[in-house]
Structure formats: structure tokens, C-alpha cells
Coordinates of C-alpha atoms in Angstrom, one line a residue:
M1 CA -27.2 29.2 25.0
A2 CA -28.1 26.5 22.9
A3 CA -31.3 28.1 21.5
W4 CA -29.4 31.2 20.8
L5 CA -26.5 29.4 19.0
A6 CA -29.0 27.5 17.0
G7 CA -30.9 31.2 16.2
T8 CA -28.0 32.6 15.2
S9 CA -26.8 29.9 12.8
S10 CA -30.4 29.9 10.8
E11 CA -29.8 33.7 10.4
L12 CA -26.0 33.6 9.4
A13 CA -27.1 30.9 6.8
R14 CA -30.3 33.0 5.8
R15 CA -27.7 35.8 5.3
A16 CA -25.5 34.3 3.4
A17 CA -27.7 32.4 0.9
R18 CA -29.2 36.1 0.1
R19 CA -25.7 37.3 -0.3
L20 CA -24.9 34.6 -2.7
A21 CA -28.3 35.1 -4.6
C22 CA -27.4 38.3 -5.2
E23 CA -24.0 38.2 -6.0
L24 CA -25.1 34.9 -9.1
R25 CA -27.4 37.8 -10.1
R26 CA -24.9 40.7 -11.0
R27 CA -22.2 38.0 -11.9
G28 CA -24.7 36.8 -15.1
P29 CA -24.5 33.0 -16.3
G30 CA -21.9 30.9 -14.8
P31 CA -19.7 29.5 -14.4
W32 CA -18.9 30.8 -11.7
F33 CA -15.8 29.7 -9.1
L34 CA -16.1 30.1 -5.2
S35 CA -14.0 30.7 -2.7
L36 CA -12.1 27.7 -1.3
S37 CA -12.0 29.4 2.4
T38 CA -13.7 27.8 5.4
V39 CA -16.2 29.6 7.5
P40 CA -15.8 28.4 11.3
A41 CA -18.4 26.6 13.0
L42 CA -20.0 28.7 16.2
G43 CA -17.9 28.0 19.1
Q44 CA -14.5 27.3 17.4
P45 CA -11.9 29.4 17.5
T46 CA -11.5 31.7 14.4
G47 CA -7.9 30.4 14.4
D48 CA -9.1 26.6 13.3
R49 CA -10.2 26.4 9.7
R50 CA -12.0 22.6 9.8
G51 CA -15.1 23.7 10.7
F52 CA -17.4 20.4 10.3
C53 CA -15.0 18.8 7.9
S54 CA -12.2 16.7 8.6
V55 CA -8.8 18.1 8.5
R56 CA -7.9 16.2 5.5
R57 CA -11.4 16.4 3.5
F58 CA -10.6 17.5 0.3
A59 CA -7.5 19.8 0.9
A60 CA -7.8 23.0 -0.7
A61 CA -6.2 24.3 -3.9
A62 CA -5.5 28.0 -2.4
T63 CA -3.2 28.8 0.2
S64 CA -3.7 29.2 3.8
D65 CA -3.0 33.4 3.4
E66 CA -5.1 33.7 0.4
S67 CA -8.2 31.7 2.9
E68 CA -7.4 34.3 5.4
G69 CA -7.8 37.1 3.2
E70 CA -11.2 35.8 1.4
F71 CA -12.2 35.5 4.7
A72 CA -11.3 38.7 6.1
R73 CA -13.3 40.3 3.3
G74 CA -16.3 38.7 4.2
D75 CA -16.5 37.1 0.7
P76 CA -19.9 36.1 -0.6
Q77 CA -19.6 32.9 -2.2
V78 CA -17.9 31.3 0.7
V79 CA -20.1 28.4 1.4
D80 CA -18.7 25.0 3.7
F81 CA -21.3 22.2 3.5
P82 CA -21.5 19.8 6.7
G83 CA -20.2 17.3 3.2
G84 CA -17.3 19.7 2.6
K85 CA -16.4 22.8 0.9
L86 CA -17.8 23.0 -2.5
S87 CA -17.9 25.9 -5.6
F88 CA -20.8 26.2 -7.7
V89 CA -21.1 26.1 -11.5
G90 CA -24.0 27.5 -13.3
E91 CA -24.0 24.6 -15.9
M92 CA -25.2 21.0 -15.6
N93 CA -22.1 18.7 -15.7
F94 CA -21.8 15.1 -14.7
V95 CA -18.6 13.7 -13.6
P96 CA -17.7 11.6 -16.6
E97 CA -17.6 7.2 -15.4
S98 CA -14.3 7.3 -16.3
Q99 CA -11.0 9.7 -17.0
R100 CA -9.2 10.6 -20.5
E101 CA -6.3 9.0 -19.4
R102 CA -5.1 5.6 -17.9
I103 CA -3.6 6.3 -14.4
K104 CA 0.0 5.4 -15.5
C105 CA 2.2 2.5 -14.1
Y106 CA 5.1 2.8 -12.1
R107 CA 8.2 1.2 -13.3
V108 CA 12.0 0.9 -12.6
L109 CA 13.1 -2.1 -14.7
D110 CA 12.7 -2.3 -18.6
D111 CA 12.4 -6.0 -19.8
D112 CA 15.9 -6.2 -20.2
G113 CA 16.8 -6.1 -16.5
G114 CA 18.1 -1.9 -16.8
T115 CA 17.3 0.6 -14.4
I116 CA 14.7 2.9 -16.8
Y117 CA 16.7 6.7 -17.4
S118 CA 15.4 9.4 -14.8
S119 CA 13.3 6.5 -12.8
I120 CA 13.2 7.4 -9.0
F121 CA 13.8 4.6 -6.7
K122 CA 14.9 3.3 -3.3
E123 CA 18.2 1.9 -3.6
V124 CA 19.0 -1.6 -3.2
G125 CA 22.2 -2.7 -1.7
K126 CA 24.0 -6.0 -2.9
E127 CA 23.4 -8.0 0.4
L128 CA 19.4 -6.7 0.1
A129 CA 19.7 -7.9 -3.5
L130 CA 20.8 -11.5 -3.1
K131 CA 18.7 -12.4 -0.6
M132 CA 15.6 -11.2 -2.4
Y133 CA 16.8 -12.8 -5.5
S134 CA 17.7 -16.0 -3.7
N135 CA 14.1 -15.9 -2.1
M136 CA 12.1 -15.2 -5.1
V137 CA 14.0 -18.4 -6.7
T138 CA 13.2 -20.7 -3.4
L139 CA 9.7 -19.6 -3.6
Q140 CA 9.5 -20.6 -7.3
I141 CA 11.2 -23.8 -6.5
M142 CA 9.0 -24.6 -3.5
D143 CA 5.7 -23.9 -5.9
T144 CA 7.4 -26.5 -8.3
I145 CA 8.0 -29.2 -6.1
F146 CA 4.9 -28.6 -4.2
Y147 CA 2.8 -28.9 -7.0
E148 CA 4.2 -32.1 -8.1
A149 CA 3.5 -33.5 -4.8
Q150 CA -0.3 -32.9 -4.8
R151 CA -0.2 -34.2 -8.3
Q152 CA 1.3 -37.6 -6.9
G153 CA -1.6 -37.6 -4.3
R154 CA 0.9 -37.0 -1.4
I155 CA -0.8 -33.6 -0.2
S156 CA -4.8 -33.2 -1.3
F157 CA -4.3 -29.3 -2.6
Y158 CA -1.7 -26.3 -3.7
L159 CA -2.0 -23.2 -5.4
T160 CA 1.2 -21.5 -6.5
S161 CA 2.3 -18.4 -7.0
N162 CA 4.1 -18.4 -10.1
G163 CA 4.6 -15.0 -12.2
E164 CA 4.0 -13.4 -9.0
E165 CA 7.4 -13.7 -6.9
A166 CA 8.1 -10.4 -7.0
I167 CA 5.0 -9.1 -5.5
N168 CA 5.4 -11.7 -2.5
I169 CA 9.5 -11.1 -2.0
A170 CA 9.5 -7.2 -2.8
S171 CA 6.8 -6.4 -0.8
A172 CA 7.8 -8.2 2.2
A173 CA 11.7 -6.7 1.7
A174 CA 10.1 -3.6 2.4
L175 CA 8.0 -4.0 5.6
S176 CA 9.5 -4.3 9.4
A177 CA 9.1 -7.5 11.6
D178 CA 7.0 -5.5 13.4
D179 CA 4.2 -5.0 10.7
I180 CA 1.5 -7.1 10.5
V181 CA 0.7 -9.5 7.8
L182 CA -3.1 -10.2 6.7
P183 CA -2.7 -12.4 3.5
Q184 CA -5.2 -13.9 0.8
Y185 CA -3.5 -17.1 0.0
R186 CA -1.2 -16.4 -2.8
E187 CA 1.7 -14.4 -0.4
P188 CA 3.7 -17.7 1.0
G189 CA 6.8 -15.8 0.1
V190 CA 6.2 -13.3 2.6
L191 CA 6.2 -15.8 5.3
L192 CA 9.1 -17.4 3.6
W193 CA 10.7 -13.9 3.6
R194 CA 10.1 -13.5 7.5
G195 CA 11.8 -16.7 8.4
F196 CA 9.3 -19.5 8.2
T197 CA 11.3 -22.5 7.1
L198 CA 10.9 -25.1 4.3
Q199 CA 10.2 -27.9 6.8
E200 CA 7.0 -25.8 8.7
F201 CA 5.6 -25.1 5.1
A202 CA 5.6 -29.3 4.3
N203 CA 4.3 -29.4 8.1
Q204 CA 1.2 -27.5 7.4
L205 CA 0.5 -29.4 3.6
F206 CA 0.6 -32.5 5.6
G207 CA -1.1 -31.7 8.3
N208 CA 1.2 -33.9 11.0
K209 CA 1.8 -33.0 14.3
M210 CA 4.3 -30.0 14.1
D211 CA 1.5 -28.0 11.8
Y212 CA 0.5 -24.9 14.0
G213 CA -3.1 -25.3 12.8
K214 CA -2.9 -29.3 14.2
G215 CA -4.5 -30.5 10.6
R216 CA -7.5 -28.1 10.7
Q217 CA -6.6 -25.7 7.9
M218 CA -6.5 -26.6 4.3
P219 CA -3.5 -27.2 2.6
I220 CA -1.6 -23.3 1.9
H221 CA -3.8 -21.9 5.1
Y222 CA -0.4 -20.9 6.4
G223 CA -0.4 -18.9 9.4
S224 CA 2.1 -17.9 12.4
N225 CA 2.0 -15.7 15.8
R226 CA 5.4 -15.8 15.7
L227 CA 6.0 -13.6 12.6
N228 CA 2.6 -11.5 12.9
Y229 CA 1.3 -13.3 10.1
F230 CA -2.3 -14.0 10.3
T231 CA -4.0 -17.6 9.4
V232 CA -4.9 -17.7 5.7
S233 CA -8.8 -17.5 5.5
S234 CA -10.9 -19.4 2.4
P235 CA -13.8 -16.4 2.1
I236 CA -12.6 -14.0 -0.1
A237 CA -11.5 -10.2 1.3
T238 CA -12.7 -11.2 4.8
Q239 CA -9.2 -10.0 5.8
L240 CA -9.7 -6.1 4.9
P241 CA -11.3 -4.9 7.1
Q242 CA -10.0 -6.8 10.0
A243 CA -6.5 -5.2 8.8
V244 CA -8.0 -1.8 9.4
G245 CA -8.8 -2.6 12.9
A246 CA -5.5 -4.2 13.6
A247 CA -4.0 -0.9 12.1
Y248 CA -6.1 1.2 14.3
S249 CA -5.1 -0.8 17.1
L250 CA -1.1 -0.1 16.5
K251 CA -2.2 3.6 16.0
M252 CA -3.8 3.7 19.5
D253 CA -0.8 2.3 21.3
K254 CA 1.3 4.3 19.5
K255 CA 3.8 1.9 18.0
Y256 CA 6.0 2.7 14.8
A257 CA 4.0 -0.2 12.7
C258 CA 1.5 -0.9 10.0
T259 CA -0.2 -3.6 8.7
I260 CA -0.8 -4.8 5.2
T261 CA -3.3 -6.6 3.4
Y262 CA -2.8 -8.6 0.2
F263 CA -5.9 -9.5 -2.2
G264 CA -6.7 -10.3 -6.0
D265 CA -8.6 -8.2 -8.5
G266 CA -11.9 -10.5 -7.8
G267 CA -11.5 -9.5 -4.3
T268 CA -12.1 -6.1 -5.0
S269 CA -16.3 -7.3 -5.8
E270 CA -16.4 -8.3 -2.5
G271 CA -18.4 -5.8 -0.3
D272 CA -16.0 -5.8 2.9
F273 CA -13.3 -4.1 0.1
H274 CA -15.5 -1.3 0.0
A275 CA -16.4 -1.4 3.7
A276 CA -12.3 -1.5 4.3
L277 CA -11.5 0.9 2.4
N278 CA -14.0 3.3 3.8
F279 CA -13.5 2.6 7.3
A280 CA -9.6 3.0 7.0
A281 CA -10.0 6.5 5.4
V282 CA -12.4 7.6 8.4
T283 CA -10.3 6.3 11.1
E284 CA -6.8 7.3 9.0
S285 CA -5.5 4.1 9.9
P286 CA -1.9 2.9 9.1
V287 CA -2.6 0.3 6.6
I288 CA -1.5 -0.6 3.0
F289 CA -4.4 -2.1 0.9
F290 CA -1.8 -4.5 -1.7
C291 CA -4.1 -5.2 -4.8
R292 CA -2.7 -8.2 -7.1
N293 CA -4.6 -7.6 -10.1
N294 CA -3.0 -10.6 -12.0
G295 CA -6.1 -10.4 -14.6
W296 CA -8.3 -13.1 -13.5
A297 CA -10.3 -14.4 -10.7
I298 CA -10.3 -17.9 -11.2
S299 CA -11.9 -17.7 -14.3
T300 CA -13.4 -14.2 -14.5
P301 CA -11.4 -11.7 -16.3
T302 CA -11.0 -8.5 -15.0
T303 CA -13.2 -7.0 -17.9
E304 CA -16.0 -8.7 -16.4
Q305 CA -15.0 -7.5 -12.8
F306 CA -15.5 -3.9 -13.2
R307 CA -15.7 -1.2 -15.8
S308 CA -13.1 1.8 -13.8
D309 CA -9.6 1.9 -14.6
G310 CA -8.7 -1.2 -12.2
V311 CA -8.7 -0.8 -8.9
V312 CA -6.2 2.1 -8.1
T313 CA -9.1 4.7 -9.2
R314 CA -11.0 3.1 -6.6
G315 CA -8.3 4.7 -3.8
Q316 CA -9.7 8.6 -4.6
A317 CA -13.2 7.7 -4.4
Y318 CA -12.5 7.0 -0.7
G319 CA -10.1 9.5 0.1
I320 CA -7.3 7.6 -0.2
R321 CA -3.7 8.3 -1.4
S322 CA -3.1 5.2 -4.0
I323 CA -0.4 4.3 -6.6
R324 CA -0.3 1.7 -9.5
V325 CA 2.8 -0.1 -9.9
D326 CA 4.6 -2.8 -12.2
G327 CA 4.2 -6.1 -9.8
N328 CA 6.7 -8.1 -12.5
D329 CA 9.4 -5.4 -11.1
T330 CA 11.2 -6.0 -8.2
L331 CA 12.8 -2.7 -7.6
A332 CA 9.3 -0.8 -8.7
V333 CA 7.3 -3.3 -6.0
Y334 CA 10.0 -2.6 -3.4
S335 CA 10.5 1.2 -3.2
A336 CA 6.6 1.5 -3.6
V337 CA 5.8 -0.4 -0.8
H338 CA 8.8 1.3 1.2
A339 CA 7.3 4.8 0.5
A340 CA 3.6 3.6 1.7
R341 CA 5.0 2.2 4.7
E342 CA 6.4 5.5 5.7
M343 CA 3.4 7.6 4.6
A344 CA 1.2 5.3 6.4
I345 CA 2.9 5.3 9.8
T346 CA 4.2 8.9 10.0
E347 CA 1.2 10.7 8.1
G348 CA -1.2 8.3 9.5
R349 CA -2.9 7.2 6.7
P350 CA -3.9 4.1 4.8
I351 CA -2.6 3.5 1.4
L352 CA -4.0 1.5 -1.7
I353 CA -1.2 -0.2 -4.1
E354 CA -2.4 -2.1 -7.3
A355 CA 0.3 -4.1 -8.7
M356 CA -0.1 -5.2 -12.5
T357 CA 0.8 -8.7 -12.7
Y358 CA -0.2 -11.9 -14.3
R359 CA -1.5 -15.1 -12.9
V360 CA 1.1 -17.6 -15.0
G361 CA -0.1 -21.1 -12.9
H362 CA -3.5 -22.4 -12.9
H363 CA -5.6 -20.9 -10.1
S364 CA -5.2 -24.1 -7.8
T365 CA -4.7 -27.7 -8.5
S366 CA -8.5 -27.5 -8.7
D367 CA -8.3 -25.3 -11.8
D368 CA -7.3 -25.5 -15.5
S369 CA -6.5 -22.2 -16.3
T370 CA -6.6 -23.1 -20.5
K371 CA -9.9 -23.8 -20.6
Y372 CA -10.7 -19.8 -20.1
R373 CA -7.5 -18.5 -22.0
P374 CA -5.2 -19.3 -24.5
A375 CA -1.8 -21.0 -23.8
D376 CA 0.1 -19.0 -25.9
E377 CA -0.5 -16.5 -23.5
I378 CA 0.3 -17.8 -20.9
E379 CA 3.9 -18.9 -22.3
H380 CA 4.0 -15.3 -23.4
W381 CA 4.1 -14.2 -19.5
Q382 CA 6.1 -17.0 -18.4
T383 CA 9.2 -16.6 -20.7
A384 CA 8.8 -12.3 -21.9
R385 CA 7.7 -11.3 -18.7
D386 CA 8.9 -13.2 -16.1
P387 CA 9.8 -11.4 -12.9
I388 CA 12.7 -13.8 -11.7
S389 CA 14.4 -13.6 -15.1
R390 CA 14.1 -9.8 -15.3
Y391 CA 15.3 -9.2 -11.7
R392 CA 18.4 -11.2 -12.2
K393 CA 19.5 -9.7 -15.4
W394 CA 19.7 -6.4 -13.0
V395 CA 21.4 -8.4 -10.3
Q396 CA 24.1 -9.7 -12.8
G397 CA 24.5 -6.6 -14.1
N398 CA 25.6 -4.9 -11.3
G399 CA 28.3 -8.0 -10.8
W400 CA 26.8 -9.6 -7.7
W401 CA 25.9 -13.1 -9.4
C402 CA 26.7 -15.6 -11.9
D403 CA 25.7 -19.0 -13.7
A404 CA 27.6 -21.1 -11.0
E405 CA 25.9 -19.5 -8.0
E406 CA 22.4 -19.9 -10.1
T407 CA 23.3 -23.5 -10.1
E408 CA 24.2 -24.3 -6.8
L409 CA 21.1 -22.1 -5.2
R410 CA 18.6 -24.2 -7.3
N411 CA 20.2 -27.4 -6.4
N412 CA 20.4 -26.6 -2.2
V413 CA 16.9 -25.3 -2.5
R414 CA 15.7 -28.3 -4.0
R415 CA 17.7 -31.1 -2.0
E416 CA 16.2 -29.1 1.3
L417 CA 12.6 -29.0 0.1
L418 CA 12.8 -33.1 -0.8
Q419 CA 13.9 -33.2 3.0
A420 CA 11.2 -31.7 4.2
I421 CA 8.8 -33.7 2.4
Q422 CA 10.4 -37.0 3.6
M423 CA 10.4 -35.2 6.9
A424 CA 6.7 -34.0 7.3
E425 CA 5.5 -37.7 5.8
R426 CA 7.2 -39.4 9.2
I427 CA 6.1 -37.1 11.4
P428 CA 2.7 -38.5 12.6
K429 CA -0.8 -36.9 12.5
H430 CA -2.7 -35.8 15.1
G431 CA -5.5 -37.4 16.4
L432 CA -9.3 -37.4 15.8
A433 CA -9.9 -35.7 19.0
E434 CA -8.2 -32.0 17.8
L435 CA -11.3 -31.9 15.7
F436 CA -13.2 -30.8 18.7
N437 CA -11.0 -29.1 20.9
D438 CA -9.5 -25.4 21.6
V439 CA -13.1 -23.7 20.6
Y440 CA -14.8 -24.0 24.1
D441 CA -13.4 -24.0 27.6
R442 CA -15.7 -26.9 28.2
V443 CA -17.2 -29.1 24.9
P444 CA -21.1 -28.7 24.7
S445 CA -22.9 -31.7 24.4
N446 CA -23.8 -31.2 20.9
L447 CA -20.0 -31.9 19.9
R448 CA -19.5 -34.8 22.7
E449 CA -22.7 -36.5 20.6
Q450 CA -20.7 -35.7 17.2
Q451 CA -17.8 -37.0 18.5
R452 CA -19.3 -40.3 19.5
S453 CA -21.3 -40.5 16.2
L454 CA -17.7 -40.1 14.1
L455 CA -16.1 -42.9 16.5
D456 CA -19.4 -45.3 15.9
T457 CA -18.9 -44.6 11.9
I458 CA -15.1 -45.1 11.8
Q459 CA -15.6 -48.3 13.9
K460 CA -18.6 -49.7 11.6
H461 CA -16.5 -48.8 8.1
P462 CA -13.0 -48.8 9.1
S463 CA -11.7 -49.3 5.3
D464 CA -12.9 -45.8 4.4
Y465 CA -10.7 -44.0 6.5
P466 CA -6.9 -43.0 7.1
T467 CA -5.3 -45.8 8.6
D468 CA -2.7 -42.6 9.8
V469 CA -4.6 -40.8 11.4
P470 CA -5.0 -42.1 15.4
V471 CA -8.7 -42.4 16.5

């Protein structure tokens, strides 16, 4: 039977090729446009038009009725390669390196906080709107105070989300608590929205005994199993293929949930970005790829990262539905992520979101961004394009907020943060033994030797080691 099928398939292919050659000679010079109908694979029922192709591979423009009619007529132009259905043209046309027009950016609020006429967005009620705003303000104050604490030498490192508060809070608000988050490192607002307290943030930064990572991670490498928030990992873009795997597991378990993974424009230059998008598209996993295109990968501008029209165009290359959104527009981000989540779960597909924004702060406390970008540019985005001020205008325009409430909110958050820092400083730190635990069931001999060597070194040079770390 197998031999007969193989022979029959080869003969059909030769006949189709001869008919195609005759038809093209009859039509004369191109271009020629072939039918988009599909030839069924041998052994399949004729009602199934998928052939060798995925059901989602480059959807045909023709209707199913038209496809049926063309197939019934035995159209000689029907050609279906294992790589997909194709039409032919007589001219040699190379696909251009970019589209003639840049992909437009979805926006709801103008710079004055007013909704743009005819804009389509997910309605936000008073309670949700105020919670989003208060979290954005809290994130801003948290960044300011923790940044100052690092400058005072109280913590070793910090990284802010200044200018990207809308991305953090609005995207988090559009998700469910069951959705799994795989962050980069500039998304503490997502964790804040989910219920991570200011005290928990402080405990991680100071690496005390209440830190869930037991002081082993760098500051700002938060994580919470309780809140479905994977621990931050320093290597860039490694979380992307992991997010696809997690999403695929949700799909296999038939969970009404998705994963979302965040990354910057610099992360798209990593191989893991491309592998993850292709992996997600092929497995049709419910994952949201959220790119914070803030213009800078530390000191490398986007002009030196890629020549394409940003990041959104790359989704189409991998067969992924994509959207570009104003990352400083709280309502636009919320609406886009809300819609993306619904599509990802109900349709079983990955979604790519490119949020256009600007990193107002330095990359981290180890960076001075004024060395590679003008100070007036930073000032412009910090004032004229600030996402918090813009969203506040919309909230106040609805009669939901006033200056007295603003003052009270900021004072309360600042007071709570200072108390959290004082408490975190008083909590003892883990002992050195924790450096060697939680990896192996039985600590191997090489690690025991390292531990003995470390203790000997501390005894010889006690002044070189912190006194608040128990030996």
C-alpha cells in the first residue's frame, strides 16, 4: 500500500506540473495568480483542506466556497508545497527590507489626558482606575526612596522603572491572578499590583532572613511563588523560552490562564527571543510577549539594535499576531493586554505587544545615562510625557481624584516605605551556611571544601567581612 501511495503521489505531481507548464504558456507573460485552494494530502478525507499545512498557516484570502469550487473544477494552478500554499508570478520581485509605512501605534489618551475621538478601549470603572493610579504613584515613590537608599550605601544595587509605570501597573491590572509572570527586571509594579508588600520589597533588597531568596540574589531580583511571579534572572531573555514552556503546560492542563513575559528592546537581539517566538507559534501556546521598547539597551540605542520597524514586525515573521501600543498611555496598555489575554487563552495563540516608551531613569545605579544621551531629552520625557501625570488628568477629569487625596496618598506611601526600610535593616541576615544549601540533597565534597576554605579566610581576615552576617 505504501509503495502504491508513493507512486500515485509522484504521478499526480508530474501531471500537475505538466498542466501548470501548459497553462502558463497559454497565458503568456506574467504575472499569474494561482488559486488559493488546497490539495488534500493522500489518505485524508476530502473535506479536510489542511493538507501538509498547519491550520493557521497563512490563512487564505478566498472563502471556503470559492476554494471548494476551484478544487472541484480541477484548477491546474493549484499547488500546495509542504511549506505552504503559494501563487506564482513571472517577475523576479524581492521582498523589500521594510514596509512603506511604519506600523501605527495604538493610543487612547492624548497628552492632556483626554480620550482620543473614536478610540476603542476597555472601559475602566472608578474603583479600578483609582487602584491603578495609586499603584503607579506607589511605584514611583518606591523607586525614588530605594534609589536614595542605595546612594546612601544602605543597599548595594537598585534599578528604577521611572517613565514605565503605566506599563507595569496597567498590564498587571489586565491579567488574572492565575496567569504566570516571567519578568525581566523592570517590572516590580506587576508584583506590587499582585500584593507584594513594601516590606517584602525591602526584605529582598536588604537580603535579610525574611527575604524569600535567602539573600543569595542581587537586589531587585524579586520572586514570589505565592503570586505566580518567577524570580528575576540577570541573563537577558532567558525567561522567554521558559515562558513558552510554562504556557504550553497551561494549555495541556486546559487551564483558563496564560503566561506573560517582559523584556526590553535589547532583549530582542538575543537568540532566545527568536527561538521563543518560533517555539510559541509552532506550539500555539497562550503566551504574551511584552516588549518594553524604551529606546535604550543600557547605552545602546535602538538604531544600533535593529533596522526593522521596531519589534512589532517580527511577530508577523514568526506567524504571531502583534500590536504596537503607546506604553505611556495607561488605558491603551490595559486595553491591549486585556484583549491579548483573551485571544491567547480562547484562541490558543501567542501574542506580541510592543510598548513604545522611554526609560527616564538611568539603567541602574551602576549607570550614568547623561554620558550617552542629552539631559534635555530626559527632562522632556520626565515632564511632558510622564505617564502618571497624563493618567492623573484623565482620572481627575472624571471627578474621581483631587489634590488633597494626592497629598495624602504620597505622604502615606512615603511613611510606609521608610518604616519598611527601618524594619528590614533590623532583621538579621542569613548565615554563611545558606550559601551552600538548597541545591543538593547531600552537599558534595567540593562544596564542603569551599565552605571550610571560606571560614578559614574569614578567620584570617575578619575585618574584610561584614559583621552582621553570622558565620
